[in-house]
Amino acid sequence: MIKLFASDLDGTLLNAFHKVDRTIADAIREVTDAGAHVVLATGRTLLSGSEMGFGDLPVEVCGANGAIIAGRTGVLKTFTVRPELLELLIPAFPGICFECISLDGMFASASAELREAGFAADPPWRRVALRGMRRLQAQSIQFNVPLAQILEHEICKVNCRVADAGLAAELKAFIAEHADLVVNAPFSPVMFEMTDPAVNKGASIAWLARHLGIREDEVAVYGDGGNDIAMLERFDHSYATANGSAAAKRAAGNVIGRCAFHAVPRHMVATVRNQA
């Protein structure tokens, strides 16, 4: 019996417009009313289920690629990067805007203009589609924060986008050289999403399941991108959306429909009803 359903958001649980709609909300309500748990497993920095349109739905969260675990009433656990990583990383790449994420907020190492330049590698249609989202995100970021001030906070995750191919290759080489300090598990190849090497969605969902008294074979997971692979590989009941990456589909035990057609919320509801 599945007692915990954990799903990535963009490209998986959310609709084609990256939103929560009535079908999704009704599905979560039915699943949780049946006594199961729904976990939002995302690279986004969510500190509670009340964000991003989920309102009062009773969900748990594994945010920041698993670096932040939140229950229904607040944050339960965080996994932070070591300060020595930031001391090496930020001075080595002054041409990159690193977004350093903590429970206290988001602190960028450079300007808003340099951050925006990182999106130049996206296809034109995607830049236009996500323009509003980028502006909304930028409102919650403090820019041009000195390294010494960043180090005053416990940083859970470091994000960046690098449009220059040569600079991106240098950053990938740095990450490979410092594998004892950092792992990069991005949603898409144009992004960098860096955490402590021990952090991934799969490990954090397993931690949350143990916290809730749920076995791993009672967990179902859903994903579509690179930062979902560890989660999809870990659990027996794993599902990739049809619109997901080839790597995610290989990692999952099963492939279901597209997020645009609510494949994940419909699958959750069908599972709960079949179990009943």
XYZ file of N, CA and C in Angstrom:
828
model
N 0.853 -1.207 0.000
C 0.000 0.000 0.000
C 0.882 1.247 0.000
N 0.549 2.197 -0.875
C 1.291 3.452 -0.929
C 0.728 4.420 0.114
N 1.605 4.864 1.003
C 1.206 5.789 2.056
C 1.786 7.181 1.876
N 2.767 7.315 0.961
C 3.402 8.612 0.722
C 3.634 8.772 -0.774
N 3.126 9.869 -1.325
C 3.308 10.210 -2.733
C 4.196 11.453 -2.805
N 5.360 11.340 -3.415
C 6.278 12.477 -3.529
C 6.430 12.843 -4.994
N 6.221 14.111 -5.311
C 6.267 14.527 -6.710
C 7.068 15.806 -6.897
N 7.881 15.803 -7.942
C 8.470 17.034 -8.456
C 7.330 17.961 -8.886
N 7.635 19.245 -9.054
C 6.594 20.208 -9.420
C 6.583 20.510 -10.916
N 7.542 21.300 -11.388
C 7.543 21.739 -12.776
C 7.760 20.565 -13.723
N 6.841 20.407 -14.647
C 6.928 19.302 -15.589
C 6.387 17.992 -15.054
N 5.901 18.013 -13.821
C 5.425 16.770 -13.197
C 4.052 16.978 -12.569
N 3.995 17.529 -11.372
C 2.714 17.720 -10.696
C 1.957 18.939 -11.220
N 2.673 20.041 -11.458
C 2.012 21.265 -11.912
C 1.549 21.122 -13.359
N 0.619 21.984 -13.752
C 0.122 21.913 -15.122
C 1.117 22.542 -16.100
N 0.732 22.637 -17.365
C 1.640 23.125 -18.400
C 2.051 24.578 -18.195
N 1.293 25.308 -17.371
C 1.599 26.707 -17.084
C 2.335 26.868 -15.761
N 2.829 25.742 -15.221
C 3.574 25.748 -13.946
C 2.706 26.279 -12.800
N 1.420 25.929 -12.828
C 0.476 26.400 -11.831
C -0.249 25.233 -11.163
N -0.802 25.525 -9.968
C -1.726 24.609 -9.305
C -3.126 24.975 -9.759
N -3.864 24.012 -10.303
C -5.241 24.275 -10.707
C -6.192 23.404 -9.882
N -7.460 23.467 -10.211
C -8.461 22.779 -9.395
C -8.283 21.261 -9.430
N -7.930 20.735 -10.600
C -7.727 19.286 -10.703
C -6.622 18.825 -9.759
N -5.532 19.573 -9.717
C -4.400 19.215 -8.850
C -4.791 19.348 -7.383
N -5.413 20.464 -7.022
C -5.804 20.690 -5.635
C -6.800 19.635 -5.161
N -7.782 19.314 -6.000
C -8.776 18.305 -5.621
C -8.125 16.938 -5.433
N -7.148 16.617 -6.278
C -6.458 15.329 -6.165
C -5.682 15.242 -4.860
N -4.957 16.303 -4.529
C -4.190 16.301 -3.282
C -5.122 16.170 -2.089
N -6.254 16.860 -2.144
C -7.205 16.792 -1.035
C -7.763 15.380 -0.880
N -8.075 14.721 -2.000
C -8.610 13.365 -1.918
C -7.569 12.389 -1.376
N -6.335 12.533 -1.822
C -5.268 11.628 -1.376
C -4.993 11.807 0.110
N -4.900 13.051 0.567
C -4.611 13.290 1.981
C -5.825 12.964 2.863
N -7.025 13.182 2.357
C -8.220 12.791 3.115
C -8.269 11.279 3.314
N -7.664 10.533 2.380
C -7.618 9.072 2.495
C -6.552 8.605 3.484
N -5.786 9.555 4.049
C -4.794 9.215 5.052
C -3.372 9.119 4.542
N -3.156 9.342 3.243
C -1.805 9.296 2.688
C -1.158 10.680 2.765
N 0.142 10.701 2.570
C 0.895 11.954 2.564
C 1.258 12.326 1.135
N 1.222 13.630 0.841
C 1.698 14.151 -0.433
C 2.873 15.077 -0.146
N 4.003 14.810 -0.811
C 5.229 15.571 -0.591
C 5.598 16.303 -1.873
N 5.841 17.601 -1.766
C 6.316 18.401 -2.896
C 7.834 18.297 -2.921
N 8.365 17.563 -3.887
C 9.809 17.333 -3.986
C 10.347 18.184 -5.125
N 11.002 19.287 -4.804
C 11.305 20.294 -5.803
C 12.677 20.921 -5.611
N 13.217 21.432 -6.701
C 14.426 22.239 -6.612
C 14.133 23.641 -6.124
N 12.875 24.037 -6.183
C 12.486 25.357 -5.685
C 12.683 25.450 -4.174
N 12.840 26.666 -3.698
C 13.038 26.875 -2.268
C 11.689 27.080 -1.595
N 11.056 25.989 -1.253
C 9.786 26.048 -0.532
C 10.029 25.716 0.930
N 9.477 26.533 1.814
C 9.611 26.301 3.244
C 8.330 25.756 3.848
N 7.255 25.757 3.057
C 5.985 25.197 3.532
C 5.111 24.908 2.329
N 4.060 24.137 2.545
C 3.126 23.826 1.485
C 2.182 24.952 1.148
N 2.213 26.047 1.897
C 1.289 27.148 1.642
C 1.718 28.016 0.468
N 2.915 27.768 -0.073
C 3.446 28.593 -1.156
C 3.012 28.064 -2.523
N 3.148 28.907 -3.530
C 2.959 28.540 -4.940
C 1.554 28.071 -5.277
N 0.573 28.510 -4.515
C -0.799 28.171 -4.848
C -1.335 26.938 -4.161
N -0.535 26.300 -3.284
C -1.023 25.112 -2.585
C -1.881 25.476 -1.373
N -1.818 26.731 -0.951
C -2.722 27.218 0.081
C -2.700 26.390 1.343
N -3.900 25.969 1.783
C -4.016 25.224 3.031
C -3.993 23.714 2.818
N -3.594 23.263 1.644
C -3.519 21.824 1.408
C -2.492 21.202 2.349
N -2.806 20.087 2.981
C -1.918 19.495 3.998
C -0.803 18.661 3.368
N 0.251 19.332 2.910
C 1.353 18.643 2.240
C 2.650 18.847 3.011
N 3.608 17.940 2.769
C 4.975 18.108 3.246
C 5.840 18.572 2.078
N 7.072 19.003 2.384
C 7.943 19.562 1.356
C 9.352 19.019 1.499
N 9.944 18.610 0.373
C 11.393 18.422 0.268
C 11.861 19.437 -0.756
N 12.269 20.613 -0.287
C 12.635 21.720 -1.167
C 14.132 21.822 -1.372
N 14.509 22.703 -2.301
C 15.921 22.951 -2.604
C 16.661 21.657 -2.910
N 16.011 20.802 -3.728
C 16.570 19.493 -4.103
C 16.796 18.575 -2.909
N 16.034 18.787 -1.852
C 16.141 17.938 -0.673
C 16.924 18.549 0.465
N 17.472 19.740 0.264
C 18.261 20.384 1.324
C 17.388 20.939 2.447
N 16.094 21.128 2.171
C 15.158 21.635 3.174
C 13.973 20.676 3.257
N 13.718 20.132 4.436
C 12.586 19.228 4.637
C 11.617 19.908 5.601
N 10.377 20.054 5.156
C 9.369 20.717 5.976
C 8.157 19.818 6.150
N 7.651 19.754 7.378
C 6.411 19.054 7.654
C 5.236 19.986 7.451
N 4.100 19.563 7.894
C 2.889 20.375 7.700
C 2.861 21.599 8.600
N 3.709 21.604 9.635
C 3.687 22.734 10.567
C 5.004 23.496 10.618
N 5.966 23.160 9.762
C 7.222 23.897 9.775
C 8.407 23.066 9.338
N 9.571 23.710 9.279
C 10.795 23.051 8.819
C 11.239 22.008 9.832
N 11.563 20.813 9.337
C 12.004 19.713 10.189
C 13.519 19.549 10.186
N 14.145 19.743 9.027
C 15.580 19.495 8.917
C 16.142 20.242 7.708
N 17.397 20.672 7.819
C 18.100 21.267 6.683
C 19.475 20.618 6.541
N 19.974 20.625 5.328
C 21.326 20.158 5.029
C 22.060 21.321 4.376
N 23.141 21.772 4.951
C 23.816 22.976 4.473
C 25.130 22.643 3.776
N 25.528 23.530 2.864
C 26.839 23.383 2.234
C 27.901 23.875 3.208
N 29.099 23.354 3.053
C 30.178 23.765 3.947
C 30.720 25.145 3.551
N 31.027 25.981 4.518
C 31.520 27.332 4.197
C 32.742 27.332 3.286
N 33.606 26.323 3.405
C 34.807 26.307 2.564
C 34.464 26.204 1.087
N 33.315 25.598 0.753
C 32.908 25.571 -0.652
C 32.676 26.992 -1.154
N 31.921 27.782 -0.401
C 31.625 29.150 -0.813
C 32.892 29.989 -0.877
N 33.808 29.751 0.056
C 35.068 30.503 0.072
C 35.918 30.218 -1.157
N 35.777 29.018 -1.727
C 36.510 28.668 -2.943
C 35.735 29.071 -4.200
N 34.448 28.827 -4.192
C 33.625 28.963 -5.392
C 33.424 30.412 -5.819
N 32.960 31.246 -4.918
C 32.548 32.598 -5.301
C 33.717 33.453 -5.790
N 34.864 33.475 -5.099
C 35.983 34.270 -5.634
C 36.532 33.732 -6.957
N 36.392 32.420 -7.195
C 36.944 31.822 -8.415
C 36.151 32.200 -9.653
N 34.892 32.625 -9.495
C 34.034 32.919 -10.648
C 33.313 34.257 -10.463
N 34.052 35.366 -10.533
C 33.411 36.678 -10.355
C 32.426 37.023 -11.470
N 32.505 36.310 -12.591
C 31.608 36.576 -13.705
C 30.313 35.809 -13.642
N 30.053 35.118 -12.540
C 28.818 34.353 -12.368
C 28.055 34.899 -11.166
N 26.744 35.014 -11.317
C 25.899 35.414 -10.192
C 25.400 34.155 -9.486
N 25.941 33.889 -8.319
C 25.537 32.729 -7.529
C 24.418 33.138 -6.574
N 23.307 32.412 -6.618
C 22.210 32.629 -5.681
C 22.386 31.668 -4.511
N 22.692 32.190 -3.355
C 22.946 31.379 -2.162
C 21.683 31.378 -1.307
N 21.127 30.196 -1.109
C 19.793 30.059 -0.525
C 19.893 29.556 0.910
N 19.227 30.228 1.813
C 19.158 29.808 3.213
C 17.743 29.997 3.718
N 17.499 29.564 4.945
C 16.183 29.802 5.543
C 15.938 31.285 5.776
N 17.020 32.069 5.803
C 16.902 33.508 6.041
C 16.595 34.288 4.773
N 16.757 33.670 3.607
C 16.535 34.377 2.358
C 17.525 33.943 1.294
N 17.510 34.675 0.164
C 18.414 34.383 -0.945
C 19.381 35.537 -1.132
N 20.658 35.200 -1.210
C 21.713 36.206 -1.269
C 22.548 35.961 -2.519
N 22.550 36.935 -3.431
C 23.263 36.793 -4.694
C 24.637 37.441 -4.596
N 25.623 36.774 -5.181
C 26.996 37.259 -5.103
C 27.282 38.393 -6.075
N 26.379 38.650 -7.029
C 26.609 39.684 -8.036
C 25.298 40.422 -8.312
N 25.245 41.106 -9.443
C 24.125 41.997 -9.739
C 22.945 41.268 -10.369
N 21.796 41.935 -10.355
C 20.607 41.403 -11.010
C 20.824 41.298 -12.519
N 21.588 42.243 -13.075
C 21.863 42.219 -14.513
C 22.693 40.998 -14.896
N 23.676 40.637 -14.067
C 24.489 39.458 -14.355
C 23.654 38.187 -14.204
N 22.763 38.164 -13.242
C 21.865 37.016 -13.106
C 20.995 36.867 -14.344
N 20.433 37.969 -14.823
C 19.566 37.926 -15.997
C 20.338 37.461 -17.235
N 21.608 37.839 -17.333
C 22.429 37.427 -18.476
C 22.586 35.913 -18.535
N 22.471 35.251 -17.393
C 22.608 33.802 -17.362
C 21.490 33.076 -18.078
N 20.373 33.757 -18.317
C 19.235 33.135 -18.996
C 19.371 33.194 -20.522
N 20.451 33.804 -21.030
C 20.614 33.956 -22.473
C 20.754 32.617 -23.188
N 21.151 31.562 -22.463
C 21.301 30.249 -23.091
C 19.959 29.555 -23.316
N 18.904 30.056 -22.699
C 17.580 29.464 -22.894
C 17.063 29.764 -24.305
N 16.253 28.889 -24.859
C 15.607 29.200 -26.138
C 14.744 30.452 -25.993
N 14.563 31.221 -27.082
C 13.774 32.474 -26.993
C 12.384 32.264 -26.420
N 11.702 31.180 -26.799
C 10.340 30.957 -26.312
C 10.311 30.772 -24.806
N 11.378 30.096 -24.280
C 11.416 29.870 -22.838
C 11.729 31.159 -22.085
N 12.606 31.987 -22.652
C 12.914 33.259 -21.996
C 11.667 34.118 -21.876
N 10.857 34.119 -22.935
C 9.622 34.905 -22.911
C 8.632 34.300 -21.925
N 8.495 32.967 -21.941
C 7.510 32.296 -21.092
C 7.814 32.482 -19.612
N 9.103 32.523 -19.273
C 9.492 32.586 -17.859
C 9.887 33.990 -17.409
N 9.669 34.978 -18.253
C 10.087 36.338 -17.898
C 9.413 36.801 -16.606
N 8.120 36.585 -16.503
C 7.398 37.004 -15.304
C 7.881 36.283 -14.065
N 8.146 34.968 -14.199
C 8.642 34.188 -13.073
C 10.014 34.693 -12.618
N 10.883 35.034 -13.578
C 12.217 35.537 -13.228
C 12.113 36.843 -12.454
N 11.253 37.729 -12.921
C 11.088 39.012 -12.235
C 10.549 38.814 -10.829
N 9.602 37.889 -10.683
C 9.046 37.621 -9.356
C 10.121 37.049 -8.437
N 10.929 36.125 -8.941
C 12.014 35.558 -8.145
C 13.004 36.631 -7.722
N 13.338 37.532 -8.663
C 14.342 38.560 -8.380
C 13.925 39.475 -7.232
N 12.621 39.628 -7.037
C 12.138 40.492 -5.964
C 12.497 39.962 -4.579
N 12.745 38.653 -4.482
C 13.044 38.060 -3.176
C 14.542 37.835 -2.967
N 15.363 38.321 -3.898
C 16.809 38.105 -3.813
C 17.506 39.402 -3.432
N 18.466 39.324 -2.521
C 19.356 40.445 -2.230
C 20.581 40.315 -3.126
N 20.880 41.346 -3.902
C 21.970 41.280 -4.869
C 23.233 41.972 -4.344
N 24.361 41.607 -4.973
C 25.668 42.187 -4.647
C 26.015 42.034 -3.166
N 25.735 40.863 -2.627
C 26.020 40.607 -1.213
C 27.469 40.129 -1.085
N 28.286 40.777 -0.246
C 29.683 40.365 -0.081
C 29.783 38.943 0.474
N 30.876 38.261 0.129
C 31.080 36.890 0.585
C 31.016 36.794 2.100
N 31.633 37.735 2.794
C 31.641 37.688 4.258
C 30.229 37.697 4.822
N 29.340 38.442 4.166
C 27.951 38.507 4.641
C 27.205 37.220 4.303
N 27.485 36.640 3.144
C 26.857 35.360 2.788
C 27.241 34.293 3.800
N 28.493 34.304 4.227
C 28.989 33.298 5.160
C 28.363 33.418 6.548
N 27.666 34.499 6.802
C 26.977 34.648 8.085
C 25.714 33.792 8.156
N 25.303 33.233 7.016
C 24.075 32.442 6.938
C 24.401 30.987 6.634
N 23.517 30.091 7.043
C 23.664 28.678 6.717
C 23.035 28.447 5.349
N 23.880 28.228 4.350
C 23.437 28.125 2.968
C 23.105 26.671 2.645
N 21.890 26.462 2.141
C 21.435 25.112 1.824
C 21.691 24.733 0.374
N 21.656 25.713 -0.526
C 21.750 25.424 -1.957
C 22.295 26.638 -2.679
N 23.016 26.390 -3.765
C 23.578 27.468 -4.582
C 23.111 27.256 -6.025
N 22.434 28.252 -6.588
C 21.943 28.192 -7.962
C 22.693 29.171 -8.842
N 22.815 28.850 -10.114
C 23.270 29.825 -11.097
C 22.953 29.329 -12.492
N 22.981 30.250 -13.430
C 22.882 29.951 -14.857
C 24.071 30.603 -15.538
N 24.674 29.900 -16.477
C 25.864 30.402 -17.163
C 25.645 30.266 -18.659
N 25.521 31.393 -19.344
C 25.254 31.363 -20.784
C 26.522 31.075 -21.589
N 27.677 31.492 -21.090
C 28.934 31.293 -21.811
C 29.397 29.840 -21.672
N 29.563 29.148 -22.795
C 29.898 27.725 -22.768
C 31.259 27.467 -22.129
N 32.222 28.336 -22.394
C 33.548 28.156 -21.809
C 33.526 28.304 -20.305
N 32.815 29.308 -19.821
C 32.716 29.529 -18.381
C 31.951 28.395 -17.714
N 30.908 27.892 -18.385
C 30.157 26.762 -17.846
C 31.043 25.526 -17.731
N 31.898 25.315 -18.715
C 32.817 24.172 -18.669
C 33.792 24.308 -17.508
N 34.262 25.525 -17.250
C 35.166 25.756 -16.116
C 34.471 25.451 -14.794
N 33.209 25.852 -14.686
C 32.471 25.588 -13.453
C 32.239 24.091 -13.271
N 31.921 23.386 -14.345
C 31.753 21.935 -14.258
C 33.052 21.264 -13.823
N 34.177 21.751 -14.323
C 35.469 21.200 -13.927
C 35.743 21.458 -12.448
N 35.380 22.652 -11.974
C 35.541 22.981 -10.553
C 34.713 22.023 -9.695
N 33.475 21.779 -10.103
C 32.601 20.890 -9.338
C 33.178 19.475 -9.296
N 33.672 19.012 -10.439
C 34.262 17.675 -10.489
C 35.495 17.582 -9.592
N 36.280 18.640 -9.552
C 37.497 18.657 -8.734
C 37.173 18.699 -7.246
N 36.028 19.261 -6.896
C 35.651 19.409 -5.486
C 34.417 18.559 -5.160
N 34.414 17.341 -5.650
C 33.271 16.441 -5.439
C 33.060 16.105 -3.975
N 34.067 16.309 -3.153
C 33.915 16.066 -1.718
C 33.150 17.197 -1.032
N 32.979 18.329 -1.733
C 32.309 19.486 -1.146
C 30.966 19.803 -1.779
N 30.761 19.352 -3.033
C 29.573 19.818 -3.745
C 29.124 18.792 -4.774
N 27.802 18.770 -5.007
C 27.226 17.993 -6.101
C 26.289 18.915 -6.875
N 26.256 18.736 -8.186
C 25.376 19.527 -9.046
C 24.306 18.613 -9.609
N 23.029 18.892 -9.270
C 21.915 18.080 -9.774
C 20.877 19.023 -10.366
N 21.118 19.516 -11.591
C 20.220 20.514 -12.172
C 18.987 19.899 -12.808
N 17.921 20.689 -12.862
C 16.715 20.267 -13.571
C 16.991 20.174 -15.072
N 17.738 21.159 -15.605
C 18.059 21.163 -17.026
C 19.538 21.467 -17.204
N 20.121 21.127 -18.372
C 21.565 21.297 -18.576
C 22.049 22.738 -18.522
N 21.163 23.719 -18.703
C 21.607 25.114 -18.697
C 21.715 25.672 -17.287
N 21.351 24.884 -16.297
C 21.353 25.351 -14.914
C 22.425 24.645 -14.090
N 22.779 25.274 -12.974
C 23.593 24.647 -11.942
C 22.799 24.741 -10.644
N 22.605 23.607 -9.981
C 21.903 23.559 -8.696
C 22.777 22.753 -7.744
N 23.524 23.443 -6.915
C 24.577 22.823 -6.112
C 24.185 22.697 -4.644
N 24.456 21.527 -4.093
C 24.198 21.251 -2.683
C 25.371 20.455 -2.113
N 25.283 20.152 -0.828
C 26.242 19.236 -0.219
C 26.137 17.880 -0.921
N 27.243 17.146 -1.063
C 27.197 15.866 -1.790
C 26.204 14.851 -1.227
N 25.874 14.952 0.044
C 24.953 13.987 0.653
C 23.495 14.283 0.340
N 23.222 15.425 -0.300
C 21.844 15.875 -0.495
C 21.309 15.442 -1.858
N 20.115 14.870 -1.867
C 19.340 14.667 -3.079
C 17.892 14.406 -2.668
N 16.990 14.493 -3.615
C 15.569 14.319 -3.300
C 15.289 12.934 -2.729
N 15.946 11.913 -3.279
C 15.691 10.552 -2.815
C 16.032 10.358 -1.356
N 17.219 10.839 -0.952
C 17.650 10.678 0.436
C 16.733 11.445 1.382
N 16.292 12.628 0.987
C 15.446 13.433 1.869
C 14.038 12.867 1.985
N 13.510 12.329 0.887
C 12.201 11.683 0.966
C 12.276 10.450 1.856
N 13.373 9.694 1.748
C 13.560 8.532 2.624
C 13.632 8.964 4.085
N 14.332 10.080 4.359
C 14.408 10.601 5.736
C 13.015 10.975 6.233
N 12.252 11.668 5.398
C 10.908 12.086 5.797
C 10.005 10.882 6.009
N 10.127 9.877 5.143
C 9.313 8.665 5.302
C 9.597 8.001 6.647
N 10.882 7.881 6.990
C 11.233 7.298 8.303
C 10.651 8.135 9.428
N 10.731 9.447 9.297
C 10.199 10.359 10.315
C 8.700 10.138 10.512
N 8.022 9.800 9.419
C 6.568 9.586 9.470
C 6.193 8.134 9.755
N 7.192 7.274 9.900
C 6.918 5.871 10.173
C 6.453 5.095 8.958
N 6.939 5.487 7.783
C 6.533 4.864 6.519
C 7.737 4.150 5.909
N 7.531 2.924 5.427
C 8.604 2.163 4.789
C 8.832 2.679 3.359
N 10.035 2.426 2.828
C 10.341 2.898 1.481
C 9.498 2.197 0.423
N 9.081 0.958 0.685
C 8.237 0.281 -0.300
C 6.781 0.747 -0.237
N 6.506 1.702 0.666
C 5.184 2.324 0.749
C 5.207 3.746 0.181
N 6.264 4.050 -0.579
C 6.455 5.379 -1.160
C 6.370 5.290 -2.683
N 5.657 6.228 -3.300
C 5.638 6.384 -4.754
C 6.196 7.762 -5.100
N 7.053 7.819 -6.118
C 7.690 9.088 -6.489
C 7.468 9.371 -7.972
N 7.449 10.679 -8.297
C 7.186 11.133 -9.658
C 8.188 12.238 -10.017
N 8.740 12.179 -11.230
C 9.673 13.210 -11.650
C 9.816 13.274 -13.154
N 10.592 14.283 -13.600
C 10.762 14.457 -15.048
C 12.141 14.948 -15.450
N 12.976 15.351 -14.494
C 14.233 15.995 -14.857
C 15.447 15.430 -14.153
N 16.596 16.075 -14.407
C 17.865 15.589 -13.885
C 17.938 15.542 -12.372
N 17.304 16.504 -11.695
C 17.369 16.497 -10.237
C 16.399 15.508 -9.597
N 15.673 14.754 -10.445
C 14.769 13.712 -9.940
C 15.372 12.312 -10.027
N 16.514 12.176 -10.676
C 17.034 10.846 -10.991
C 17.328 10.035 -9.732
N 17.983 10.637 -8.746
C 18.299 9.905 -7.517
C 17.027 9.413 -6.835
N 15.981 10.215 -6.877
C 14.696 9.851 -6.289
C 14.044 8.716 -7.077
N 14.067 8.823 -8.398
C 13.435 7.804 -9.240
C 14.166 6.470 -9.143
N 15.478 6.522 -8.986
C 16.261 5.288 -8.899
C 16.109 4.609 -7.542
N 15.863 5.384 -6.509
C 15.876 4.824 -5.150
C 14.639 3.993 -4.839
N 13.468 4.425 -5.309
C 12.217 3.815 -4.868
C 11.665 2.866 -5.929
N 11.074 1.769 -5.469
C 10.513 0.772 -6.387
C 9.332 1.326 -7.176
N 8.516 2.143 -6.523
C 7.337 2.706 -7.181
C 7.709 4.095 -7.717
N 8.303 4.139 -8.886
C 8.765 5.409 -9.438
C 8.196 5.605 -10.829
N 7.826 6.856 -11.136
C 7.121 7.177 -12.371
C 7.682 8.470 -12.961
N 8.024 8.424 -14.239
C 8.416 9.625 -14.971
C 7.263 10.045 -15.872
N 7.108 11.348 -16.052
C 6.087 11.826 -16.984
C 6.585 11.651 -18.420
N 5.643 11.521 -19.334
C 5.993 11.310 -20.744
C 6.747 12.495 -21.322
N 6.541 13.684 -20.751
C 7.260 14.873 -21.208
C 8.625 15.013 -20.542
N 9.020 14.051 -19.727
C 10.283 14.132 -19.003
C 11.491 13.851 -19.877
N 12.670 14.038 -19.300
C 13.920 13.789 -20.023
C 14.133 12.296 -20.209
N 14.978 11.949 -21.168
C 15.288 10.545 -21.422
C 15.935 9.907 -20.194
N 16.780 10.671 -19.496
C 17.462 10.133 -18.309
C 16.462 9.834 -17.197
N 15.486 10.714 -17.025
C 14.469 10.487 -15.995
C 13.631 9.258 -16.326
N 13.300 9.094 -17.580
C 12.504 7.932 -17.984
C 13.285 6.633 -17.765
N 14.593 6.668 -18.027
C 15.411 5.469 -17.784
C 15.482 5.152 -16.298
N 15.555 6.186 -15.472
C 15.699 5.986 -14.027
C 14.420 5.471 -13.389
N 13.274 5.837 -13.973
C 11.985 5.460 -13.391
C 11.620 4.026 -13.756
N 10.829 3.440 -12.923
C 10.338 2.106 -13.232
C 9.234 2.127 -14.252
N 8.540 3.271 -14.379
C 7.380 3.375 -15.266
C 7.315 4.775 -15.856
N 6.670 4.885 -17.032
C 6.420 6.181 -17.652
C 4.909 6.348 -17.787
N 4.401 7.482 -17.277
C 2.968 7.750 -17.372
C 2.760 8.937 -18.312
N 1.585 9.550 -18.303
C 1.252 10.597 -19.258
C 1.956 11.921 -18.988
N 1.475 12.944 -19.653
C 2.096 14.269 -19.590
C 1.510 15.130 -18.464
N 2.346 16.066 -17.991
C 1.871 16.974 -16.941
C 0.719 17.833 -17.449
N 0.719 18.163 -18.740
C -0.346 18.999 -19.292
C -1.712 18.339 -19.172
N -1.726 17.019 -19.069
C -2.980 16.281 -18.942
C -3.172 15.718 -17.534
N -2.446 16.302 -16.550
C -2.615 15.952 -15.143
C -2.328 14.475 -14.869
N -1.306 13.936 -15.524
C -1.005 12.514 -15.366
C -0.699 12.146 -13.918
N 0.067 12.992 -13.225
C 0.488 12.655 -11.864
C -0.672 12.729 -10.869
N -1.402 13.842 -10.766
C -2.526 13.843 -9.809
C -3.553 12.756 -10.115
N -3.794 12.474 -11.379
C -4.751 11.413 -11.719
C -4.215 10.043 -11.285
N -2.908 9.835 -11.438
C -2.317 8.553 -11.026
C -2.379 8.394 -9.515
N -2.119 9.466 -8.778
C -2.216 9.411 -7.312
C -3.631 9.021 -6.879
N -4.620 9.695 -7.457
C -6.011 9.422 -7.090
C -6.391 7.996 -7.446
N -6.004 7.542 -8.631
C -6.333 6.181 -9.043
C -5.707 5.150 -8.095
N -4.482 5.430 -7.650
C -3.803 4.513 -6.728
C -4.558 4.424 -5.406
N -4.944 5.568 -4.869
C -5.668 5.603 -3.596
C -7.020 4.891 -3.723
N -7.712 5.131 -4.802
C -9.011 4.489 -4.989
C -8.877 2.972 -5.153
N -7.859 2.545 -5.891
C -7.634 1.110 -6.050
C -7.299 0.441 -4.721
N -6.525 1.147 -3.903
C -6.170 0.604 -2.581
C -7.396 0.511 -1.680
N -8.309 1.453 -1.833
C -9.523 1.432 -1.014
C -10.435 0.268 -1.397
